[in-house]
């Protein structure tokens, strides 16, 4: 059999690579269109009045109705929901990253009896359905006197987010060089100083990545606050949006509802846009090692 010459083989491989690139880029463009268009439509609709939403849903607004945003912010108490959500998510995110990074560092760097058991215990927490824990969790929080409180919801969010955080950061800490920590120990640094001043700054990409994932999950959390937070004055944003939709009845304030929906999306989109480079760096750090 005659072997294929090198120029012909390179030409065929180049052609196959071109077809594959066109196909992959086409799928990416299609996926981007499917994701971006609903977001743009929601933003555009938030500036329309109710009549324009139903008469011409795909057209641009005739003018920008900023009163939709003002009405959703004041009349629907979105400002209070925003404040409660920031307090809950901010406190739980800080607690999750601090506790999760400390636990992950110990599991990744120290060998002791029960290390593997504790690690797989955290992994088991990732597979436990939260729906099965709602009823016992309600009674536990109620017996502790933390029902309908901001700090009680913060503690539950931390416990809910710790398994994934420990799993993610344990793998990340294992990729960091041990020579830096050993040099710090030689210079007389304690374990806590080595962790907070040396290892934790080195793990910044991983912390930002897992922080973004936890922020998305905690910001959009609805089931836990619905069960554990029934006080109308302490509702979070997801509860507020549901209340805004349910309280309309036959009034049909769709423009205000879309304005509130866009308000809820803005912090999440802004966080990802600002930290997208760090997220990619944190996700690929282990592979690059």
XYZ file of C-alpha atoms in Angstrom:
289
model
C 0.000 0.000 0.000
C 1.211 3.476 -0.880
C 1.772 5.717 2.067
C 0.149 9.141 2.042
C 2.681 11.892 1.483
C 3.327 14.445 4.220
C 1.856 17.502 2.417
C -1.386 15.630 1.681
C -1.679 14.436 5.244
C -1.098 17.925 6.643
C -3.693 19.346 4.250
C -6.283 16.776 5.303
C -5.599 17.374 9.027
C -5.837 21.121 8.504
C -9.179 20.718 6.755
C -10.515 18.513 9.562
C -9.313 21.033 12.140
C -11.057 23.852 10.285
C -14.352 21.959 10.180
C -14.075 21.151 13.895
C -13.323 24.796 14.750
C -16.272 26.033 12.717
C -18.594 23.537 14.398
C -17.362 24.294 17.935
C -17.505 28.065 17.417
C -20.981 27.745 15.930
C -22.181 25.825 18.992
C -20.626 28.439 21.279
C -22.365 31.246 19.392
C -25.685 29.379 19.597
C -25.246 28.755 23.324
C -24.308 32.403 23.944
C -27.403 33.507 22.038
C -29.642 31.213 24.095
C -28.175 32.575 27.345
C -27.848 36.265 26.537
C -31.135 36.850 24.735
C -33.429 36.076 27.730
C -31.325 38.394 29.880
C -31.495 41.210 27.352
C -35.221 40.657 26.891
C -35.800 40.859 30.656
C -33.801 44.109 30.895
C -35.652 45.581 27.923
C -39.028 44.546 29.319
C -38.271 46.139 32.700
C -38.342 49.564 31.019
C -41.740 49.050 29.303
C -45.234 49.681 30.591
C -47.716 46.822 31.004
C -49.517 47.506 27.725
C -46.306 47.442 25.696
C -45.205 44.174 27.309
C -48.216 42.319 25.846
C -48.828 44.318 22.655
C -45.207 44.361 21.412
C -43.104 42.046 23.589
C -40.115 41.946 21.211
C -39.901 45.633 20.334
C -37.768 48.238 22.049
C -39.527 50.401 24.649
C -40.947 53.656 23.343
C -39.343 55.377 26.323
C -37.526 54.299 29.435
C -40.010 53.859 32.281
C -37.733 54.274 35.288
C -40.834 54.447 37.464
C -41.010 50.630 37.175
C -37.739 50.361 39.067
C -38.758 52.980 41.617
C -42.076 51.229 42.200
C -40.417 47.845 42.673
C -37.763 49.318 44.967
C -40.130 51.183 47.289
C -43.679 49.810 47.018
C -42.588 46.157 46.861
C -39.986 46.608 49.662
C -37.179 45.422 47.407
C -34.801 47.679 49.339
C -35.453 45.754 52.568
C -35.111 42.420 50.774
C -31.815 43.547 49.269
C -30.447 44.600 52.655
C -31.452 41.303 54.280
C -29.943 39.319 51.417
C -26.662 41.227 51.575
C -26.425 40.615 55.328
C -27.201 36.908 55.018
C -25.073 36.181 51.946
C -22.195 38.394 53.086
C -22.004 36.813 56.534
C -22.412 33.268 55.267
C -19.890 33.744 52.470
C -17.218 35.037 54.847
C -17.904 32.260 57.336
C -17.899 29.593 54.634
C -14.575 30.708 53.149
C -12.845 31.061 56.520
C -14.026 27.760 57.990
C -13.830 25.886 54.687
C -10.288 27.041 53.914
C -9.071 26.115 57.405
C -10.605 22.645 57.223
C -9.362 22.083 53.673
C -5.820 23.166 54.570
C -5.637 20.698 57.448
C -7.063 17.862 55.361
C -4.718 18.589 52.467
C -1.476 19.182 54.398
C -1.544 17.006 57.515
C -1.747 13.246 57.921
C -3.570 12.123 61.046
C -5.904 9.266 62.001
C -9.335 9.892 60.534
C -8.156 12.284 57.828
C -9.724 10.299 55.018
C -12.893 9.647 57.005
C -13.451 13.356 57.654
C -12.731 14.199 54.004
C -15.232 11.665 52.690
C -17.706 12.828 55.313
C -17.634 16.263 53.702
C -18.025 14.688 50.270
C -21.002 12.731 51.575
C -22.566 16.011 52.610
C -22.546 17.095 48.951
C -24.701 14.119 47.980
C -27.255 14.570 50.759
C -30.502 16.079 49.369
C -31.445 19.249 51.205
C -35.130 18.388 50.798
C -34.737 15.440 53.181
C -33.220 17.678 55.866
C -35.791 20.478 55.840
C -38.101 19.083 58.543
C -35.395 18.036 61.059
C -33.459 21.208 60.235
C -36.528 23.290 61.085
C -36.833 21.668 64.524
C -33.094 21.954 65.219
C -33.039 25.657 64.346
C -36.239 26.244 66.296
C -34.887 24.480 69.421
C -31.762 26.639 69.230
C -33.883 29.783 69.159
C -32.569 30.792 65.737
C -35.788 30.539 63.747
C -36.720 33.723 61.831
C -33.333 35.318 62.539
C -30.642 36.603 60.216
C -27.789 34.920 62.095
C -29.675 31.621 62.164
C -30.007 31.703 58.387
C -26.315 32.575 58.102
C -25.324 29.488 60.119
C -27.540 27.251 57.985
C -26.081 28.698 54.764
C -22.560 28.053 56.075
C -23.365 24.437 56.933
C -25.043 23.987 53.551
C -22.034 25.366 51.625
C -19.157 23.820 53.593
C -19.049 20.368 51.889
C -18.420 21.728 48.399
C -16.051 24.399 49.719
C -13.905 21.867 51.585
C -13.926 19.489 48.605
C -12.858 22.229 46.188
C -10.205 23.860 48.390
C -8.685 20.566 49.561
C -7.790 19.719 45.981
C -6.504 23.267 45.468
C -4.276 23.301 48.574
C -2.711 20.035 47.442
C -1.448 21.766 44.298
C 0.391 24.499 46.217
C 4.154 24.032 46.717
C 5.181 22.685 50.123
C 8.618 24.330 50.018
C 7.196 27.741 50.930
C 5.439 26.422 54.034
C 8.525 24.432 55.044
C 10.676 27.562 54.735
C 8.233 29.434 56.954
C 8.413 26.691 59.598
C 12.217 26.825 59.493
C 12.068 30.581 60.120
C 9.971 29.974 63.215
C 6.492 30.738 61.901
C 3.587 29.025 63.644
C 0.983 26.942 61.825
C -1.636 29.692 62.071
C 0.753 32.385 60.815
C 1.891 30.165 57.957
C -1.699 29.539 56.977
C -3.061 33.093 57.174
C -0.015 35.007 55.892
C 1.488 32.589 53.366
C -0.768 29.751 52.234
C -4.067 31.622 52.209
C -2.798 34.428 49.908
C -1.384 31.777 47.592
C -4.830 30.167 47.436
C -6.516 33.416 46.358
C -7.603 32.100 42.898
C -9.238 29.071 44.482
C -10.917 31.177 47.151
C -12.364 33.526 44.539
C -13.587 30.627 42.409
C -15.341 28.782 45.214
C -16.566 32.115 46.583
C -18.308 32.909 43.299
C -19.977 29.489 43.227
C -21.139 29.866 46.824
C -22.314 33.402 46.169
C -24.458 32.237 43.258
C -25.977 29.403 45.259
C -26.620 31.459 48.379
C -27.952 34.500 46.516
C -30.473 32.373 44.603
C -31.385 30.161 47.565
C -35.139 29.955 48.054
C -36.027 26.695 49.818
C -34.034 27.265 53.017
C -35.257 30.818 53.758
C -38.837 29.827 52.925
C -38.765 27.126 55.618
C -36.565 28.849 58.214
C -37.483 32.500 57.732
C -41.210 33.234 57.815
C -40.897 36.727 59.310
C -42.108 39.245 56.648
C -39.589 41.837 57.863
C -36.628 39.497 57.382
C -37.359 38.049 53.983
C -34.526 37.699 51.498
C -34.624 38.672 47.849
C -35.923 35.389 46.441
C -38.806 35.437 48.899
C -39.477 39.057 47.985
C -39.715 38.277 44.271
C -42.187 35.467 44.925
C -44.182 37.754 47.196
C -44.152 40.469 44.523
C -45.511 38.045 41.926
C -48.126 36.568 44.278
C -49.351 39.887 45.686
C -50.270 41.250 42.264
C -53.435 39.192 42.040
C -55.419 40.614 39.136
C -53.507 43.905 39.061
C -50.836 42.484 36.777
C -47.893 44.797 37.576
C -45.652 42.942 35.148
C -43.363 45.893 34.542
C -42.596 46.150 38.263
C -42.043 42.402 38.440
C -39.505 42.474 35.601
C -37.778 45.448 37.222
C -37.429 43.502 40.471
C -36.175 40.475 38.561
C -33.451 42.511 36.862
C -32.485 44.010 40.230
C -31.916 40.506 41.538
C -29.784 39.563 38.513
C -27.478 42.595 38.527
C -25.304 41.659 41.569
C -24.762 38.130 40.292
C -23.773 39.280 36.802
C -21.542 42.018 38.191
C -19.732 39.589 40.505
C -19.000 37.175 37.686
C -17.906 39.900 35.243
C -15.496 41.377 37.790
C -13.983 38.044 38.895
C -14.285 35.951 35.725
C -10.512 35.851 35.174
C -9.884 34.670 38.729
C -12.597 32.021 38.379
C -10.940 30.534 35.294
C -7.531 30.687 36.970
C -8.811 28.892 40.053
C -10.528 26.160 38.038
C -7.459 25.436 35.889
C -4.781 25.781 38.580
C -4.907 22.102 39.511
C -4.676 20.975 35.898
C -1.738 23.268 35.168
C 0.162 21.856 38.125
